[in-house]
Amino acid sequence: MSQPQPNTALRTAQLKRRMSQDDLARAVRDAGARTGEPNACNKRTVQKWESGAVTTPRGTYIRALEFALSEPIENLGFVPADEKYGLDRETAMTIEATRAPDPKTAE
């Protein structure tokens, strides 16, 4: 099994905004709260995204990331849920939002 590739696009977007991992986690939580989809984003979640361990965050996180950073998820170095599952974006986002989290990759 190959090593995950670091998500440099996310890290670049974060640094461009002078945000630490904690700052980004807070912004994602705040975005979720403002959009009516609360989430539990924390520094460890951001570290998993940056390390490439998670290539497609759950739908709630995708929407919050897009809102917090004002960028589409594709520009942030992630594989969009619709591409991952071969579905239209709305259906894929619904699946991501409602599926039970895998304890190994909960973020």
XYZ file of N, CA, C and O in Angstrom:
428
model
N 0.844 -1.183 0.000
C 0.000 0.000 0.000
C 0.887 1.243 0.000
O 1.843 1.340 0.745
N 0.552 2.203 -0.837
C 1.381 3.395 -0.952
C 1.069 4.403 0.157
O -0.009 4.407 0.742
N 2.039 5.251 0.408
C 1.886 6.297 1.418
C 0.932 7.370 0.896
O 0.960 7.707 -0.282
N 0.099 7.923 1.787
C -0.762 9.023 1.334
C 0.079 10.230 0.935
O 1.136 10.478 1.511
N -0.410 10.952 -0.053
C 0.267 12.174 -0.501
C -0.246 13.353 0.316
O -1.452 13.536 0.445
N 0.646 14.167 0.865
C 0.199 15.334 1.623
C -0.680 16.254 0.769
O -0.480 16.382 -0.430
N -1.637 16.859 1.417
C -2.549 17.773 0.734
C -1.944 19.182 0.785
O -2.233 19.972 1.672
N -1.098 19.466 -0.185
C -0.413 20.764 -0.214
C -1.353 21.908 -0.582
O -1.137 23.044 -0.165
N -2.403 21.608 -1.333
C -3.350 22.662 -1.720
C -4.082 23.200 -0.489
O -4.254 24.417 -0.343
N -4.493 22.310 0.396
C -5.161 22.754 1.619
C -4.199 23.554 2.480
O -4.542 24.628 2.982
N -3.005 23.044 2.633
C -2.004 23.736 3.457
C -1.702 25.123 2.885
O -1.603 26.100 3.625
N -1.589 25.224 1.572
C -1.323 26.510 0.925
C -2.474 27.487 1.162
O -2.250 28.659 1.499
N -3.715 27.017 1.001
C -4.886 27.878 1.223
C -4.924 28.360 2.674
O -5.236 29.521 2.946
N -4.576 27.482 3.571
C -4.556 27.811 4.996
C -3.479 28.856 5.300
O -3.739 29.859 5.962
N -2.278 28.635 4.797
C -1.175 29.559 5.062
C -1.397 30.914 4.390
O -1.014 31.954 4.940
N -2.016 30.892 3.213
C -2.325 32.143 2.508
C -3.213 33.035 3.366
O -3.117 34.256 3.315
N -4.027 32.405 4.188
C -4.934 33.145 5.076
C -4.340 33.322 6.481
O -5.019 33.784 7.387
N -3.061 32.924 6.609
C -2.345 33.018 7.894
C -3.085 32.310 9.019
O -3.262 32.839 10.112
N -3.528 31.084 8.709
C -4.280 30.290 9.673
C -3.439 29.120 10.157
O -2.815 28.436 9.344
N -3.464 28.874 11.444
C -2.854 27.666 11.995
C -3.856 26.523 11.834
O -4.999 26.734 11.411
N -3.445 25.315 12.175
C -4.368 24.184 12.126
C -5.542 24.421 13.077
O -6.686 24.123 12.741
N -5.254 24.963 14.256
C -6.326 25.285 15.206
C -7.271 26.340 14.637
O -8.489 26.243 14.811
N -6.706 27.349 13.970
C -7.533 28.399 13.361
C -8.465 27.818 12.302
O -9.647 28.175 12.238
N -7.928 26.926 11.464
C -8.752 26.319 10.417
C -9.844 25.462 11.045
O -11.002 25.525 10.624
N -9.500 24.677 12.052
C -10.504 23.848 12.721
C -11.623 24.717 13.294
O -12.812 24.414 13.140
N -11.259 25.820 13.915
C -12.245 26.744 14.479
C -13.111 27.342 13.373
O -14.341 27.449 13.509
N -12.488 27.729 12.265
C -13.235 28.305 11.142
C -14.223 27.294 10.559
O -15.347 27.658 10.192
N -13.816 26.028 10.490
C -14.706 24.982 9.967
C -15.869 24.758 10.939
O -17.021 24.631 10.510
N -15.582 24.728 12.235
C -16.663 24.592 13.225
C -17.627 25.776 13.141
O -18.854 25.593 13.139
N -17.070 26.981 13.065
C -17.901 28.186 12.969
C -18.749 28.173 11.695
O -19.929 28.534 11.719
N -18.157 27.770 10.589
C -18.890 27.701 9.320
C -20.035 26.698 9.429
O -21.140 26.956 8.952
N -19.770 25.563 10.047
C -20.821 24.567 10.244
C -21.965 25.109 11.084
O -23.143 24.911 10.760
N -21.621 25.808 12.146
C -22.652 26.387 13.015
C -23.465 27.438 12.261
O -24.703 27.481 12.377
N -22.796 28.275 11.475
C -23.493 29.339 10.731
C -24.385 28.787 9.627
O -25.386 29.403 9.277
N -24.018 27.642 9.072
C -24.802 27.065 7.976
C -25.806 26.019 8.454
O -26.459 25.379 7.644
N -25.890 25.829 9.760
C -26.866 24.888 10.297
C -26.419 23.441 10.274
O -27.241 22.540 10.414
N -25.129 23.196 10.067
C -24.590 21.835 10.068
C -23.389 21.773 11.016
O -22.249 21.745 10.579
N -23.645 21.769 12.320
C -22.539 21.748 13.277
C -21.632 20.540 13.058
O -22.076 19.486 12.609
N -20.360 20.724 13.357
C -19.390 19.637 13.219
C -18.404 19.728 14.374
O -18.397 20.695 15.115
N -17.590 18.713 14.501
C -16.633 18.639 15.610
C -15.197 18.741 15.118
O -14.303 18.064 15.625
N -14.966 19.581 14.120
C -13.622 19.717 13.566
C -12.641 20.166 14.653
O -12.941 21.034 15.458
N -11.473 19.533 14.656
C -10.425 19.914 15.602
C -9.073 19.841 14.895
O -9.002 19.505 13.712
N -8.029 20.165 15.620
C -6.686 20.189 15.034
C -6.326 18.825 14.433
O -5.731 18.757 13.359
N -6.692 17.740 15.094
C -6.370 16.397 14.588
C -7.074 16.139 13.254
O -6.503 15.523 12.357
N -8.299 16.614 13.116
C -9.022 16.477 11.852
C -8.241 17.168 10.731
O -8.022 16.595 9.661
N -7.814 18.390 10.991
C -7.052 19.156 10.003
C -5.742 18.445 9.685
O -5.337 18.365 8.516
N -5.084 17.885 10.682
C -3.833 17.148 10.447
C -4.070 15.952 9.530
O -3.257 15.681 8.641
N -5.183 15.243 9.709
C -5.505 14.108 8.833
C -5.722 14.573 7.398
O -5.300 13.919 6.450
N -6.394 15.714 7.255
C -6.613 16.251 5.911
C -5.290 16.643 5.275
O -5.026 16.326 4.120
N -4.458 17.351 6.025
C -3.179 17.817 5.480
C -2.239 16.672 5.138
O -1.481 16.756 4.175
N -2.272 15.616 5.919
C -1.359 14.489 5.692
C -1.766 13.649 4.488
O -0.986 12.849 3.986
N -3.009 13.819 4.034
C -3.509 13.019 2.923
C -4.165 11.737 3.384
O -4.600 10.929 2.571
N -4.269 11.528 4.701
C -4.914 10.326 5.237
C -6.395 10.303 4.880
O -6.991 9.238 4.734
N -7.005 11.478 4.731
C -8.403 11.597 4.312
C -8.410 12.356 2.998
O -7.977 13.507 2.940
N -8.887 11.699 1.933
C -8.902 12.345 0.616
C -10.262 12.948 0.276
O -10.357 13.791 -0.602
N -11.315 12.486 0.951
C -12.655 13.031 0.767
C -13.318 13.142 2.130
O -13.781 12.145 2.667
N -13.329 14.336 2.705
C -14.011 14.496 3.994
C -15.510 14.232 3.861
O -16.058 14.266 2.754
N -16.167 13.987 4.980
C -17.617 13.818 4.969
C -18.274 15.101 4.473
O -17.703 16.184 4.574
N -19.488 14.967 3.952
C -20.204 16.088 3.352
C -20.318 17.305 4.241
O -20.165 18.442 3.790
N -20.571 17.091 5.535
C -20.684 18.211 6.471
C -19.394 19.012 6.504
O -19.412 20.248 6.522
N -18.259 18.312 6.512
C -16.969 18.992 6.537
C -16.669 19.658 5.199
O -16.097 20.749 5.162
N -17.045 19.008 4.109
C -16.814 19.599 2.781
C -17.514 20.957 2.692
O -16.909 21.956 2.313
N -18.781 20.974 3.038
C -19.548 22.219 2.937
C -18.967 23.288 3.861
O -18.858 24.458 3.476
N -18.560 22.901 5.065
C -17.983 23.870 6.001
C -16.629 24.378 5.502
O -16.326 25.567 5.624
N -15.797 23.494 4.943
C -14.507 23.910 4.385
C -14.700 24.898 3.248
O -14.017 25.922 3.173
N -15.623 24.577 2.344
C -15.886 25.477 1.216
C -16.363 26.840 1.719
O -15.933 27.874 1.208
N -17.209 26.841 2.720
C -17.721 28.094 3.279
C -16.605 28.855 3.991
O -16.436 30.054 3.790
N -15.825 28.162 4.809
C -14.776 28.803 5.615
C -13.658 29.388 4.760
O -13.122 30.455 5.070
N -13.290 28.686 3.692
C -12.157 29.124 2.871
C -12.578 29.765 1.554
O -11.725 30.202 0.774
N -13.866 29.812 1.284
C -14.398 30.409 0.048
C -13.754 29.819 -1.201
O -13.427 30.533 -2.150
N -13.577 28.519 -1.168
C -12.984 27.788 -2.302
C -13.763 26.498 -2.510
O -14.171 25.859 -1.531
N -13.925 26.048 -3.754
C -14.522 24.731 -3.970
C -13.578 23.646 -3.459
O -12.357 23.823 -3.442
N -14.135 22.552 -3.050
C -13.354 21.470 -2.447
C -12.241 20.968 -3.381
O -11.164 20.600 -2.932
N -12.495 21.011 -4.687
C -11.482 20.586 -5.661
C -10.224 21.460 -5.570
O -9.120 20.971 -5.750
N -10.408 22.751 -5.301
C -9.264 23.662 -5.190
C -8.489 23.455 -3.895
O -7.383 23.966 -3.750
N -9.086 22.731 -2.951
C -8.448 22.494 -1.659
C -7.754 21.132 -1.604
O -7.354 20.668 -0.543
N -7.610 20.496 -2.761
C -6.834 19.262 -2.849
C -7.568 17.985 -2.499
O -6.944 16.949 -2.302
N -8.884 18.039 -2.434
C -9.658 16.848 -2.097
C -10.312 16.253 -3.333
O -10.571 16.953 -4.304
N -10.607 14.964 -3.267
C -11.371 14.286 -4.304
C -12.832 14.538 -3.973
O -13.294 14.173 -2.890
N -13.576 15.203 -4.858
C -14.984 15.464 -4.573
C -15.764 14.164 -4.382
O -15.461 13.147 -5.011
N -16.756 14.201 -3.500
C -17.543 13.008 -3.193
C -18.204 12.435 -4.439
O -18.301 11.217 -4.587
N -18.631 13.310 -5.372
C -19.285 12.800 -6.569
C -18.320 11.980 -7.422
O -18.699 10.968 -8.001
N -17.064 12.384 -7.480
C -16.072 11.604 -8.225
C -15.738 10.310 -7.496
O -15.582 9.261 -8.097
N -15.626 10.388 -6.179
C -15.279 9.212 -5.386
C -16.340 8.130 -5.527
O -16.029 6.953 -5.624
N -17.608 8.532 -5.528
C -18.699 7.559 -5.563
C -19.354 7.415 -6.934
O -20.267 6.617 -7.082
N -18.927 8.204 -7.918
C -19.498 8.099 -9.260
C -20.957 8.527 -9.313
O -21.744 7.956 -10.050
N -21.314 9.534 -8.514
C -22.688 10.030 -8.442
C -22.717 11.518 -8.747
O -21.681 12.168 -8.752
N -23.932 12.045 -8.938
C -24.018 13.495 -9.061
C -23.690 14.108 -7.692
O -23.825 13.480 -6.655
N -23.239 15.344 -7.699
C -22.738 15.994 -6.478
C -23.769 16.006 -5.349
O -23.456 15.704 -4.209
N -25.013 16.344 -5.644
C -26.027 16.439 -4.586
C -26.248 15.081 -3.916
O -26.285 14.985 -2.690
N -26.347 14.015 -4.697
C -26.531 12.675 -4.137
C -25.318 12.253 -3.338
O -25.440 11.724 -2.231
N -24.131 12.519 -3.869
C -22.903 12.140 -3.169
C -22.776 12.869 -1.842
O -22.382 12.286 -0.826
N -23.117 14.146 -1.817
C -23.026 14.919 -0.585
C -24.031 14.393 0.443
O -23.754 14.352 1.627
N -25.202 13.968 -0.010
C -26.200 13.406 0.896
C -25.696 12.101 1.488
O -25.807 11.868 2.684
N -25.089 11.258 0.660
C -24.530 9.996 1.142
C -23.442 10.274 2.162
O -23.397 9.672 3.229
N -22.563 11.209 1.868
C -21.485 11.547 2.787
C -22.037 12.067 4.105
O -21.501 11.796 5.158
N -23.106 12.831 4.066
C -23.666 13.425 5.281
C -24.401 12.403 6.127
O -24.474 12.545 7.339
N -24.933 11.342 5.505
C -25.766 10.405 6.262
C -25.106 9.074 6.572
O -25.606 8.335 7.395
N -23.999 8.763 5.957
C -23.392 7.456 6.208
C -22.794 7.407 7.608
O -22.380 8.404 8.160
N -22.768 6.238 8.155
C -22.169 6.064 9.486
C -20.664 6.223 9.377
O -20.053 5.682 8.455
N -20.043 6.967 10.284
C -18.599 7.171 10.192
C -17.820 5.897 10.492
O -18.203 5.110 11.342
N -16.763 5.691 9.759
C -15.833 4.602 10.013
C -14.947 5.044 11.176
O -14.313 6.083 11.104
N -14.890 4.267 12.262
C -14.107 4.705 13.430
C -12.641 4.964 13.124
O -12.000 5.767 13.788
N -12.096 4.333 12.104
C -10.691 4.526 11.754
C -10.456 5.822 11.000
O -9.375 6.371 11.011
N -11.492 6.304 10.303
C -11.369 7.532 9.508
C -12.538 8.450 9.789
O -13.146 8.981 8.871
N -12.849 8.661 11.033
C -14.035 9.430 11.419
C -14.030 10.853 10.893
O -15.050 11.459 10.757
N -12.894 11.419 10.593
C -12.874 12.758 10.043
C -12.898 12.621 8.581
O -12.789 13.177 7.700
